[in-house]
């Protein structure tokens, strides 16, 4: 998910920390800044389960980027 407020991004990352490796990344500066929550599978994790967990945590616009 992407947020205007860093606190909202950190709150979502905290909810998802049990599911995978969650972190917040800042994009931009000042009033143009946005905060993205990045969730990665822990060893042996499944990305579909991460997506479902993100949706259930309130990140309705979450999507998977496969590398």
XYZ file of N, CA and C in Angstrom:
201
model
N 0.813 -1.174 0.000
C 0.000 0.000 0.000
C 0.862 1.244 0.000
N 0.290 2.341 -0.375
C 0.979 3.621 -0.413
C 0.161 4.635 0.378
N 0.838 5.412 1.205
C 0.166 6.320 2.126
C 0.790 7.699 2.097
N -0.006 8.715 2.413
C 0.486 10.081 2.556
C 1.134 10.238 3.932
N 0.558 9.601 4.935
C 1.063 9.697 6.300
C 1.959 8.507 6.648
N 3.151 8.801 7.095
C 4.093 7.747 7.466
C 3.539 6.869 8.593
N 2.830 7.477 9.542
C 2.273 6.716 10.661
C 1.303 5.641 10.186
N 0.509 5.934 9.164
C -0.426 4.933 8.625
C 0.336 3.781 7.982
N 1.397 4.104 7.255
C 2.208 3.063 6.620
C 2.869 2.179 7.675
N 3.394 2.806 8.726
C 4.037 2.033 9.795
C 3.042 1.148 10.529
N 1.814 1.626 10.701
C 0.790 0.826 11.367
C 0.453 -0.421 10.548
N 0.335 -0.267 9.245
C 0.058 -1.423 8.391
C 1.241 -2.379 8.394
N 2.446 -1.852 8.305
C 3.642 -2.704 8.326
C 3.705 -3.505 9.626
N 3.339 -2.892 10.732
C 3.339 -3.598 12.016
C 2.325 -4.739 12.022
N 1.145 -4.494 11.423
C 0.126 -5.550 11.328
C 0.621 -6.722 10.490
N 1.403 -6.435 9.461
C 1.832 -7.473 8.517
C 3.146 -8.137 8.909
N 3.816 -7.657 9.939
C 5.128 -8.177 10.316
C 5.098 -9.659 10.686
N 3.973 -10.146 11.188
C 3.860 -11.572 11.531
C 3.791 -12.438 10.280
N 3.320 -11.852 9.182
C 3.103 -12.584 7.942
C 4.358 -12.676 7.090
N 5.168 -11.633 7.107
C 6.364 -11.581 6.271
C 7.277 -10.467 6.735
N 8.269 -10.176 5.940
C 9.209 -9.095 6.236
C 8.610 -7.796 5.704
N 8.117 -6.961 6.601
C 7.446 -5.715 6.211
C 8.366 -4.525 6.482
N 8.375 -3.583 5.527
C 9.155 -2.359 5.714
C 8.420 -1.204 5.043
N 8.776 0.009 5.440
C 8.195 1.218 4.873
C 9.283 1.937 4.088
N 8.967 2.323 2.865
C 9.898 3.084 2.022
C 9.269 4.428 1.682
N 10.088 5.469 1.758
C 9.637 6.825 1.417
C 9.958 7.109 -0.045
N 9.002 7.707 -0.736
C 9.194 8.113 -2.128
C 8.863 9.591 -2.233
N 9.817 10.411 -2.627
C 9.596 11.841 -2.753
C 9.964 12.586 -1.487
N 9.774 13.909 -1.530
C 10.096 14.752 -0.389
C 8.988 15.762 -0.150
N 8.983 16.333 1.043
C 8.022 17.370 1.386
C 6.589 16.936 1.191
N 5.770 17.850 0.663
C 4.343 17.579 0.461
C 4.096 16.501 -0.584
N 5.096 16.217 -1.405
C 4.961 15.208 -2.463
C 5.335 13.808 -1.989
N 5.759 13.671 -0.734
C 6.209 12.375 -0.223
C 5.051 11.393 -0.099
N 5.347 10.138 -0.360
C 4.414 9.035 -0.138
C 5.198 7.929 0.551
N 4.513 7.135 1.311
C 5.144 6.053 2.057
C 4.534 4.731 1.617
N 5.366 3.850 1.113
C 4.902 2.553 0.612
C 5.255 1.456 1.601
N 4.335 0.531 1.772
C 4.587 -0.650 2.591
C 4.989 -1.771 1.656
N 6.164 -2.319 1.898
C 6.693 -3.422 1.100
C 6.675 -4.668 1.981
N 6.044 -5.717 1.498
C 5.948 -6.970 2.251
C 6.575 -8.078 1.424
N 7.573 -8.728 1.983
C 8.271 -9.820 1.300
C 8.089 -11.103 2.087
N 8.043 -12.205 1.344
C 7.900 -13.512 1.989
C 9.157 -13.858 2.771
N 8.951 -14.414 3.945
C 10.073 -14.964 4.692
C 10.442 -16.279 4.021
N 11.520 -16.854 4.388
C 11.990 -18.092 3.777
C 10.865 -19.120 3.697
N 10.589 -19.577 2.487
C 9.565 -20.588 2.281
C 8.150 -20.034 2.213
N 7.994 -18.708 2.286
C 6.671 -18.096 2.264
C 6.058 -18.102 0.868
N 4.764 -17.922 0.805
C 4.019 -17.912 -0.449
C 3.446 -16.513 -0.664
N 3.712 -15.922 -1.831
C 3.279 -14.551 -2.081
C 1.761 -14.407 -2.104
N 1.022 -15.438 -2.497
C -0.438 -15.348 -2.502
C -0.965 -15.184 -1.071
N -0.322 -15.845 -0.118
C -0.720 -15.705 1.286
C -0.423 -14.293 1.784
N 0.669 -13.698 1.311
C 1.001 -12.328 1.685
C -0.056 -11.363 1.169
N -0.480 -11.561 -0.055
C -1.495 -10.693 -0.653
C -2.807 -10.791 0.123
N -3.205 -11.981 0.454
C -4.438 -12.172 1.218
C -4.324 -11.497 2.585
N -3.184 -11.633 3.231
C -2.976 -10.999 4.538
C -3.038 -9.478 4.415
N -2.459 -8.936 3.362
C -2.493 -7.484 3.150
C -3.923 -7.003 2.961
N -4.694 -7.714 2.161
C -6.094 -7.338 1.949
C -6.864 -7.371 3.266
N -6.643 -8.434 4.042
C -7.354 -8.588 5.317
C -6.948 -7.513 6.322
N -5.733 -6.969 6.189
C -5.251 -5.913 7.083
C -5.727 -4.537 6.647
N -6.455 -4.463 5.534
C -7.019 -3.201 5.090
C -6.360 -2.584 3.872
N -5.389 -3.261 3.289
C -4.709 -2.745 2.089
C -5.432 -3.268 0.850
N -6.600 -2.700 0.582
C -7.453 -3.181 -0.506
C -6.809 -3.061 -1.877
N -5.845 -2.153 -2.026
C -5.192 -1.955 -3.320
C -3.855 -2.675 -3.434
N -3.576 -3.579 -2.506
C -2.306 -4.323 -2.522
C -2.218 -5.212 -3.763
N -1.013 -5.395 -4.261
C -0.792 -6.267 -5.414
C 0.575 -6.930 -5.295
N 0.788 -7.987 -6.053
C 2.021 -8.767 -6.013
C 2.945 -8.334 -7.157
N 4.195 -8.160 -6.818
C 5.234 -7.951 -7.821
C 6.162 -9.149 -7.712
N 6.176 -9.958 -8.734
C 7.026 -11.165 -8.710
C 8.339 -10.850 -9.389
N 9.431 -11.283 -8.756
C 10.755 -11.027 -9.315
C 11.405 -12.296 -9.770
